[in-house]
Amino acid sequence: MKTAMNHNQRIVLEQVSREQYQRIYLQGKNGDLTCPVCLGKVRLFLGIQEQPHFYHIKSPERACPEPVIEEREPIIVERNGFRIPQGRTIIETTKSTGLFQPAKRIECTIPFNKTNNAFLLKNDSYLLQLASNGVVLDDNQAAAVIETEGSLLVLAGAGSGKTRVLTARTAYMLYVKNIDPRTIMLVTFTSKAAGEMKNRLLSYPGIRKDQINQLVTGTFHSIFYRILMFHEGSNWSSERLLKKDWQRDKILKEAGKELDLSEKEFAYDLALQQIGFWKNSLLFPQNVKPTSDWEEKVAFLYKKYEEYKAKEGLFDFDDMLIGCYQLLSSTPALLELYQNRFHYFLIDEFQDINKVQYELIKLLSGKHKNVCAVGDDDQSIYSFRGSDPSYLLDFEKDFPYAKMVTLEQNYRSSHEIISAANEMISKNKIRRIKKMKAQFESATPPLLFFPFDEEEEATMIVTDIQEKILQGATPSDFAILFRTNAGSRAVFERLASSNLPFKIDLDSEAFYGRRIVKSVLSFLKLSLNEDEHQAISDILPILFLKQTVIKDLKAESILNDCTYLEALSHVKTKHSFQEKKLKQAVQLIRSLKFTSPLKSIEIIEKELGFLDFLKKRGNESNKQEKGSDDLKDLKVAAKSFDNIQALLSHAEHMSAMNKEIKNLSKHFTEAISLSTIHRAKGLEYKNVYIIGSVDGSLPHDYALDSSRNGDFTALEEERRLFYVAMTRAKQWLHISVPQNRRGKKAHPTRFITPLLKKKKR
């Protein structure tokens, strides 16, 4: 059904503006839409698989006939000597040019051929024992398991069973080769992964618990911290460790006072991230060469940070690796001791290794050179942490006699998904050539769908999930993946207003709690309550005033019996032009309550100088999540509200929901996963939705800027990120391509272009 009534207005889908669909959807949800034939309550269906249509709430299968719209001559009335048509009570709009774009399948042109995965060397008795215990290895997996001497690079593509290979190889070394477990170091990137591998080893034939306990397993940090504690325990006591971010943050903020850096204006969290990057790259304060004014400031903080730690005898997590590297490098006898102790190294997720980790492995393996590195350069996505895929790409340079095994069988995803992912990632120029092969085909190729904007994107996804759950799916079958946390705002809100259970990352920040968003909302709060103490404090940096002004405002409000906002117009700053601006600001802030939320934000942005503040104060230094982007996202959210109070109430409710969902997430066993792509790496789901697949989002703006300047490394990493997202899906993959993003026309991500060009093979 394409027609509905909203009180006395007729809504014909083909005749309303495309951007109105989401508003009409909300009208139906609020009970404002009725069927023009039977007068029953109806809603607008906005999903992925079907065209938009109205359906009856009580009986969705009911199909009333489309009403006949009679063409009538307009009623002409005469006003002031002019003959003009009178408006009708039943409104019909002109046909829109922006019609609904149906979903499009990514057709697979490569025929599926089931691979025979009979394992290598059928006469190998231990491989046969493993197979009888359910650990069946394909040819390449078996080759990686039995090749125990010398260096080996295992290129383990997405879903290729690398954990199985690592554990089977370890078992083979212990049982068949009778290698002393104390000479084996198994390094993982998470303690959880190390625990899972040890548990899996326990189930393998012939492996004893005492052998597993003698293996040296764990993360880089845990293993090398143990070495430090053994040799220099007094210097590396856990009591000296800066465990919490706030502890390191406090040291930086104290140092920042020397540069007069405001705690509310300078991005100290990003400074800590940058310092971590330098440290993991073995760049010490004296070696750093800043490339911008912001990096100049961070380099100064880095120097002061290291000086403070040295003075107080403190250390952070990054120092564990650096300290061990320096200890081994400066003590040849100790290095030789550990080179003799460890003969074999198995390194998981080798594509994510950074410089200090790589140098440590090179040092320790210098004598025996038995390094088994397992990883996939196509899944290297952590450059912001200092990870560098070149260590995997150039493995043979430091280990010249290394052999290589490529695991190309994907045991996770359908043939259609793998074919699309292969085609997409093949456009990267700097990579090891490989093509994954799936083990099964599906009747559901990857699907592109085209919502109008972020709001409709969220509605379509939640509708699709609800449909699938009604058909028998469970919530844990689904994951919604996004490039940055800010990109999840709309889908979080839609899920929060549904009855669907979902979980989010425990450290994900609520959108309305982000610093820039909070500052804008503070202006709106002040327009409604001129004595809002926290709000006045939040806006001072935007007005280029220090927090010490708060005392003056309190005194002024008492002496003159006025509000905090009114007191702002009496502040003396020694600059007449600034005092004049403050008086104007007070009037502008008061006027906000008389305008729509969207118009109010535009006034804050331009007339109150918020954009100027962002540019001058360095909050644009974060390449991946700019402050101005938060502003654009807030404007998109504000469009849904008619007044400021409604927006503020919604923001408060969503922030509370964020906390509640985090608490509930710990207890959920069945829930939809809402996650960044980075956090989803290593996981798998039956159904995956990738949102915001447009240029500027994925790939991110900063990568596009770099490519325009001739540096394509960031763009290649963004393509790898998209590859990781695609290969999380086992059966169904949905890629959302919004037609508009942050209020502007969007262009489909360049990563899907090759998927839409059919090729003859």
Short mmCIF file of N, CA, C and O in Angstrom, two decimals, residues 79-173:
data_model
loop_
_atom_site.label_atom_id
_atom_site.label_comp_id
_atom_site.label_asym_id
_atom_site.label_seq_id
_atom_site.Cartn_x
_atom_site.Cartn_y
_atom_site.Cartn_z
N ARG A 79 -8.25 37.74 -4.37
CA ARG A 79 -7.70 38.48 -3.24
C ARG A 79 -6.90 39.67 -3.76
O ARG A 79 -5.97 39.49 -4.56
N ASN A 80 -7.30 40.87 -3.30
CA ASN A 80 -6.60 42.09 -3.69
C ASN A 80 -6.47 42.25 -5.21
O ASN A 80 -5.45 42.69 -5.74
N GLY A 81 -7.53 41.81 -5.91
CA GLY A 81 -7.52 41.98 -7.36
C GLY A 81 -6.84 40.86 -8.10
O GLY A 81 -6.78 40.88 -9.34
N PHE A 82 -6.32 39.84 -7.38
CA PHE A 82 -5.65 38.72 -8.05
C PHE A 82 -6.47 37.45 -7.86
O PHE A 82 -7.05 37.20 -6.80
N ARG A 83 -6.53 36.63 -8.92
CA ARG A 83 -7.21 35.33 -8.86
C ARG A 83 -6.16 34.26 -8.56
O ARG A 83 -5.25 34.02 -9.36
N ILE A 84 -6.28 33.60 -7.39
CA ILE A 84 -5.28 32.60 -6.99
C ILE A 84 -5.99 31.33 -6.53
O ILE A 84 -7.11 31.37 -6.03
N PRO A 85 -5.31 30.15 -6.72
CA PRO A 85 -5.94 28.89 -6.29
C PRO A 85 -5.89 28.76 -4.77
O PRO A 85 -4.90 29.13 -4.14
N GLN A 86 -6.98 28.24 -4.21
CA GLN A 86 -7.05 28.06 -2.76
C GLN A 86 -6.44 26.71 -2.38
O GLN A 86 -6.62 25.71 -3.07
N GLY A 87 -5.70 26.67 -1.27
CA GLY A 87 -5.08 25.43 -0.83
C GLY A 87 -6.11 24.39 -0.43
O GLY A 87 -7.17 24.73 0.07
N ARG A 88 -5.79 23.13 -0.67
CA ARG A 88 -6.69 22.04 -0.31
C ARG A 88 -6.41 21.54 1.10
O ARG A 88 -5.31 21.70 1.61
N THR A 89 -7.40 20.90 1.67
CA THR A 89 -7.18 20.32 3.00
C THR A 89 -6.44 19.00 2.87
O THR A 89 -5.75 18.58 3.79
N ILE A 90 -6.63 18.34 1.73
CA ILE A 90 -5.89 17.09 1.48
C ILE A 90 -4.72 17.44 0.57
O ILE A 90 -4.91 17.89 -0.56
N ILE A 91 -3.51 17.25 1.09
CA ILE A 91 -2.32 17.75 0.39
C ILE A 91 -1.70 16.66 -0.47
O ILE A 91 -1.48 15.53 -0.01
N GLU A 92 -1.43 16.97 -1.71
CA GLU A 92 -0.69 16.09 -2.61
C GLU A 92 0.49 16.87 -3.15
O GLU A 92 0.31 17.95 -3.72
N THR A 93 1.67 16.36 -2.93
CA THR A 93 2.87 17.08 -3.37
C THR A 93 3.29 16.63 -4.75
O THR A 93 2.86 15.59 -5.25
N THR A 94 4.14 17.40 -5.37
CA THR A 94 4.63 17.04 -6.70
C THR A 94 5.54 15.84 -6.61
O THR A 94 6.16 15.59 -5.59
N LYS A 95 5.67 15.13 -7.68
CA LYS A 95 6.49 13.92 -7.70
C LYS A 95 7.95 14.26 -7.46
O LYS A 95 8.48 15.19 -8.05
N SER A 96 8.58 13.50 -6.58
CA SER A 96 9.97 13.77 -6.21
C SER A 96 10.91 13.17 -7.24
O SER A 96 10.64 12.13 -7.83
N THR A 97 12.04 13.83 -7.43
CA THR A 97 13.06 13.28 -8.33
C THR A 97 13.93 12.27 -7.59
O THR A 97 14.59 11.45 -8.21
N GLY A 98 13.96 12.33 -6.25
CA GLY A 98 14.78 11.41 -5.47
C GLY A 98 14.00 10.20 -5.04
O GLY A 98 13.53 10.12 -3.91
N LEU A 99 13.78 9.24 -5.93
CA LEU A 99 12.99 8.06 -5.61
C LEU A 99 13.82 7.05 -4.83
O LEU A 99 15.05 7.10 -4.80
N PHE A 100 13.13 6.12 -4.19
CA PHE A 100 13.79 5.07 -3.42
C PHE A 100 14.60 4.19 -4.36
O PHE A 100 14.12 3.72 -5.38
N GLN A 101 15.87 3.97 -4.00
CA GLN A 101 16.74 3.12 -4.82
C GLN A 101 16.76 1.72 -4.24
O GLN A 101 17.18 1.51 -3.09
N PRO A 102 16.29 0.73 -4.98
CA PRO A 102 16.24 -0.64 -4.44
C PRO A 102 17.63 -1.21 -4.20
O PRO A 102 18.61 -0.78 -4.80
N ALA A 103 17.70 -2.20 -3.30
CA ALA A 103 18.97 -2.85 -2.99
C ALA A 103 19.52 -3.57 -4.22
O ALA A 103 18.77 -3.98 -5.11
N LYS A 104 20.83 -3.70 -4.26
CA LYS A 104 21.50 -4.30 -5.42
C LYS A 104 22.43 -5.42 -4.95
O LYS A 104 23.24 -5.22 -4.04
N ARG A 105 22.33 -6.57 -5.57
CA ARG A 105 23.20 -7.68 -5.22
C ARG A 105 24.56 -7.56 -5.91
O ARG A 105 24.64 -7.08 -7.04
N ILE A 106 25.60 -7.96 -5.21
CA ILE A 106 26.92 -8.02 -5.83
C ILE A 106 27.05 -9.40 -6.45
O ILE A 106 27.26 -10.41 -5.76
N GLU A 107 26.87 -9.46 -7.76
CA GLU A 107 26.86 -10.75 -8.45
C GLU A 107 28.26 -11.36 -8.50
O GLU A 107 29.25 -10.68 -8.75
N CYS A 108 28.32 -12.64 -8.24
CA CYS A 108 29.59 -13.37 -8.28
C CYS A 108 29.75 -14.01 -9.65
O CYS A 108 28.90 -14.78 -10.10
N THR A 109 30.85 -13.68 -10.33
CA THR A 109 31.06 -14.20 -11.69
C THR A 109 32.03 -15.39 -11.69
O THR A 109 32.30 -15.96 -12.75
N ILE A 110 32.55 -15.74 -10.51
CA ILE A 110 33.49 -16.87 -10.43
C ILE A 110 32.74 -18.11 -9.96
O ILE A 110 32.11 -18.10 -8.90
N PRO A 111 32.76 -19.19 -10.74
CA PRO A 111 32.04 -20.40 -10.32
C PRO A 111 32.67 -21.01 -9.07
O PRO A 111 33.88 -20.93 -8.86
N PHE A 112 31.83 -21.61 -8.25
CA PHE A 112 32.31 -22.23 -7.01
C PHE A 112 32.80 -23.64 -7.29
O PHE A 112 32.12 -24.44 -7.91
N ASN A 113 34.01 -23.92 -6.84
CA ASN A 113 34.57 -25.26 -6.96
C ASN A 113 34.98 -25.74 -5.58
O ASN A 113 35.87 -25.15 -4.96
N LYS A 114 34.33 -26.75 -5.10
CA LYS A 114 34.64 -27.30 -3.78
C LYS A 114 36.04 -27.90 -3.81
O LYS A 114 36.37 -28.72 -4.66
N THR A 115 36.89 -27.47 -2.87
CA THR A 115 38.27 -27.96 -2.81
C THR A 115 38.34 -29.22 -1.97
O THR A 115 37.74 -29.31 -0.91
N ASN A 116 39.09 -30.18 -2.47
CA ASN A 116 39.32 -31.40 -1.69
C ASN A 116 40.42 -31.12 -0.67
O ASN A 116 41.57 -30.89 -1.02
N ASN A 117 40.06 -31.14 0.60
CA ASN A 117 41.01 -30.74 1.64
C ASN A 117 41.64 -31.93 2.37
O ASN A 117 41.87 -31.90 3.56
N ALA A 118 41.91 -32.99 1.65
CA ALA A 118 42.60 -34.12 2.26
C ALA A 118 43.98 -33.66 2.72
O ALA A 118 44.71 -33.03 1.96
N PHE A 119 44.33 -33.98 3.97
CA PHE A 119 45.56 -33.41 4.49
C PHE A 119 46.80 -34.13 3.94
O PHE A 119 46.75 -35.27 3.48
N LEU A 120 47.90 -33.43 4.01
CA LEU A 120 49.17 -33.88 3.48
C LEU A 120 49.74 -35.03 4.32
O LEU A 120 49.49 -35.13 5.52
N LEU A 121 50.54 -35.86 3.68
CA LEU A 121 51.26 -36.92 4.37
C LEU A 121 50.32 -37.80 5.21
O LEU A 121 50.35 -37.80 6.43
N LYS A 122 49.52 -38.57 4.49
CA LYS A 122 48.55 -39.41 5.20
C LYS A 122 49.22 -40.46 6.08
O LYS A 122 48.60 -41.02 6.98
N ASN A 123 50.50 -40.71 5.82
CA ASN A 123 51.21 -41.69 6.62
C ASN A 123 51.72 -41.12 7.95
O ASN A 123 52.29 -41.84 8.76
N ASP A 124 51.56 -39.79 8.12
CA ASP A 124 52.00 -39.18 9.38
C ASP A 124 51.00 -39.56 10.47
O ASP A 124 49.85 -39.11 10.47
N SER A 125 51.43 -40.38 11.39
CA SER A 125 50.52 -40.94 12.39
C SER A 125 49.90 -39.87 13.29
O SER A 125 48.73 -39.97 13.68
N TYR A 126 50.68 -38.82 13.63
CA TYR A 126 50.12 -37.81 14.54
C TYR A 126 49.05 -36.97 13.85
O TYR A 126 48.04 -36.62 14.46
N LEU A 127 49.28 -36.67 12.57
CA LEU A 127 48.25 -35.93 11.83
C LEU A 127 46.97 -36.76 11.74
O LEU A 127 45.86 -36.22 11.79
N LEU A 128 47.13 -38.08 11.62
CA LEU A 128 45.97 -38.96 11.61
C LEU A 128 45.25 -38.95 12.96
O LEU A 128 44.02 -38.94 13.02
N GLN A 129 46.04 -38.94 14.03
CA GLN A 129 45.44 -38.86 15.37
C GLN A 129 44.67 -37.55 15.55
O GLN A 129 43.58 -37.54 16.11
N LEU A 130 45.28 -36.46 15.08
CA LEU A 130 44.60 -35.17 15.17
C LEU A 130 43.27 -35.21 14.41
O LEU A 130 42.24 -34.73 14.90
N ALA A 131 43.31 -35.79 13.20
CA ALA A 131 42.11 -35.86 12.37
C ALA A 131 41.02 -36.68 13.06
O ALA A 131 39.84 -36.33 13.02
N SER A 132 41.42 -37.75 13.71
CA SER A 132 40.43 -38.58 14.40
C SER A 132 39.83 -37.87 15.60
O SER A 132 38.77 -38.24 16.09
N ASN A 133 40.54 -36.83 16.07
CA ASN A 133 40.02 -36.01 17.18
C ASN A 133 39.32 -34.75 16.67
O ASN A 133 39.06 -33.83 17.43
N GLY A 134 39.05 -34.70 15.37
CA GLY A 134 38.31 -33.58 14.80
C GLY A 134 39.17 -32.43 14.32
O GLY A 134 38.65 -31.42 13.83
N VAL A 135 40.50 -32.55 14.44
CA VAL A 135 41.40 -31.49 13.99
C VAL A 135 41.93 -31.87 12.60
O VAL A 135 43.05 -32.38 12.45
N VAL A 136 41.11 -31.65 11.59
CA VAL A 136 41.47 -32.02 10.22
C VAL A 136 42.20 -30.84 9.57
O VAL A 136 41.72 -29.71 9.60
N LEU A 137 43.35 -31.14 8.97
CA LEU A 137 44.17 -30.09 8.37
C LEU A 137 44.16 -30.23 6.85
O LEU A 137 44.23 -31.34 6.32
N ASP A 138 44.09 -29.11 6.14
CA ASP A 138 44.24 -29.17 4.69
C ASP A 138 45.73 -29.22 4.35
O ASP A 138 46.59 -29.16 5.24
N ASP A 139 46.04 -29.34 3.07
CA ASP A 139 47.43 -29.52 2.64
C ASP A 139 48.36 -28.44 3.20
O ASP A 139 49.41 -28.73 3.77
N ASN A 140 47.97 -27.18 3.03
CA ASN A 140 48.84 -26.09 3.44
C ASN A 140 48.93 -25.97 4.95
O ASN A 140 49.98 -25.63 5.51
N GLN A 141 47.83 -26.21 5.63
CA GLN A 141 47.86 -26.20 7.09
C GLN A 141 48.82 -27.27 7.61
O GLN A 141 49.62 -27.02 8.52
N ALA A 142 48.74 -28.48 7.01
CA ALA A 142 49.63 -29.57 7.43
C ALA A 142 51.09 -29.21 7.18
O ALA A 142 51.96 -29.49 8.00
N ALA A 143 51.36 -28.56 6.05
CA ALA A 143 52.73 -28.15 5.73
C ALA A 143 53.26 -27.17 6.77
O ALA A 143 54.43 -27.24 7.17
N ALA A 144 52.40 -26.25 7.21
CA ALA A 144 52.81 -25.27 8.22
C ALA A 144 53.04 -25.93 9.57
O ALA A 144 53.87 -25.48 10.36
N VAL A 145 52.33 -27.02 9.84
CA VAL A 145 52.46 -27.72 11.12
C VAL A 145 53.76 -28.51 11.20
O VAL A 145 54.47 -28.47 12.21
N ILE A 146 54.11 -29.22 10.15
CA ILE A 146 55.26 -30.15 10.23
C ILE A 146 56.59 -29.47 9.91
O ILE A 146 57.65 -30.05 10.16
N GLU A 147 56.57 -28.24 9.38
CA GLU A 147 57.80 -27.51 9.03
C GLU A 147 58.31 -26.80 10.29
O GLU A 147 58.13 -25.60 10.47
N THR A 148 58.95 -27.54 11.19
CA THR A 148 59.27 -26.99 12.51
C THR A 148 60.65 -26.36 12.61
O THR A 148 60.91 -25.59 13.54
N GLU A 149 61.55 -26.67 11.69
CA GLU A 149 62.92 -26.15 11.79
C GLU A 149 63.13 -25.00 10.81
O GLU A 149 62.67 -25.05 9.67
N GLY A 150 63.85 -23.98 11.26
CA GLY A 150 64.09 -22.82 10.43
C GLY A 150 62.94 -21.83 10.52
O GLY A 150 61.94 -22.07 11.19
N SER A 151 63.12 -20.71 9.84
CA SER A 151 62.09 -19.67 9.89
C SER A 151 61.00 -19.95 8.86
O SER A 151 61.27 -20.43 7.76
N LEU A 152 59.78 -19.61 9.26
CA LEU A 152 58.62 -19.88 8.41
C LEU A 152 57.63 -18.73 8.50
O LEU A 152 57.28 -18.29 9.59
N LEU A 153 57.20 -18.25 7.35
CA LEU A 153 56.15 -17.24 7.30
C LEU A 153 54.87 -17.92 6.84
O LEU A 153 54.81 -18.48 5.75
N VAL A 154 53.86 -17.89 7.69
CA VAL A 154 52.56 -18.48 7.36
C VAL A 154 51.61 -17.34 7.04
O VAL A 154 51.19 -16.60 7.93
N LEU A 155 51.29 -17.19 5.76
CA LEU A 155 50.31 -16.17 5.35
C LEU A 155 48.92 -16.76 5.58
O LEU A 155 48.45 -17.58 4.79
N ALA A 156 48.29 -16.34 6.64
CA ALA A 156 47.01 -16.92 7.05
C ALA A 156 45.89 -15.95 6.70
O ALA A 156 45.62 -15.00 7.45
N GLY A 157 45.23 -16.16 5.57
CA GLY A 157 44.14 -15.29 5.14
C GLY A 157 42.96 -15.36 6.08
O GLY A 157 42.90 -16.21 6.99
N ALA A 158 42.00 -14.50 5.87
CA ALA A 158 40.82 -14.43 6.73
C ALA A 158 40.11 -15.77 6.81
O ALA A 158 39.85 -16.41 5.79
N GLY A 159 39.81 -16.20 8.05
CA GLY A 159 39.05 -17.44 8.25
C GLY A 159 39.77 -18.70 7.84
O GLY A 159 39.13 -19.72 7.59
N SER A 160 41.11 -18.67 7.79
CA SER A 160 41.87 -19.82 7.27
C SER A 160 42.30 -20.80 8.35
O SER A 160 43.02 -21.75 8.07
N GLY A 161 41.91 -20.58 9.59
CA GLY A 161 42.22 -21.52 10.66
C GLY A 161 43.62 -21.37 11.23
O GLY A 161 44.27 -22.36 11.54
N LYS A 162 44.07 -20.12 11.41
CA LYS A 162 45.45 -19.91 11.89
C LYS A 162 45.63 -20.39 13.33
O LYS A 162 46.70 -20.88 13.69
N THR A 163 44.59 -20.26 14.15
CA THR A 163 44.69 -20.73 15.54
C THR A 163 44.87 -22.24 15.56
O THR A 163 45.66 -22.79 16.34
N ARG A 164 44.15 -22.93 14.68
CA ARG A 164 44.29 -24.38 14.57
C ARG A 164 45.72 -24.75 14.18
O ARG A 164 46.30 -25.69 14.73
N VAL A 165 46.27 -24.00 13.24
CA VAL A 165 47.64 -24.27 12.77
C VAL A 165 48.64 -24.04 13.90
O VAL A 165 49.55 -24.86 14.12
N LEU A 166 48.51 -22.92 14.62
CA LEU A 166 49.45 -22.61 15.70
C LEU A 166 49.41 -23.67 16.80
O LEU A 166 50.46 -24.10 17.30
N THR A 167 48.21 -24.08 17.19
CA THR A 167 48.11 -25.07 18.27
C THR A 167 48.55 -26.46 17.79
O THR A 167 49.24 -27.18 18.52
N ALA A 168 48.17 -26.83 16.56
CA ALA A 168 48.58 -28.14 16.02
C ALA A 168 50.10 -28.19 15.84
O ALA A 168 50.74 -29.22 16.11
N ARG A 169 50.69 -27.07 15.41
CA ARG A 169 52.14 -27.01 15.24
C ARG A 169 52.84 -27.16 16.60
O ARG A 169 53.84 -27.88 16.73
N THR A 170 52.31 -26.48 17.61
CA THR A 170 52.89 -26.60 18.95
C THR A 170 52.80 -28.03 19.46
O THR A 170 53.77 -28.59 20.01
N ALA A 171 51.64 -28.67 19.26
CA ALA A 171 51.45 -30.06 19.68
C ALA A 171 52.41 -30.98 18.93
O ALA A 171 52.99 -31.91 19.51
N TYR A 172 52.58 -30.72 17.65
CA TYR A 172 53.48 -31.54 16.81
C TYR A 172 54.92 -31.43 17.31
O TYR A 172 55.65 -32.42 17.38
N MET A 173 55.33 -30.22 17.67
CA MET A 173 56.68 -30.00 18.18
C MET A 173 56.89 -30.74 19.50
O MET A 173 57.96 -31.32 19.74
#
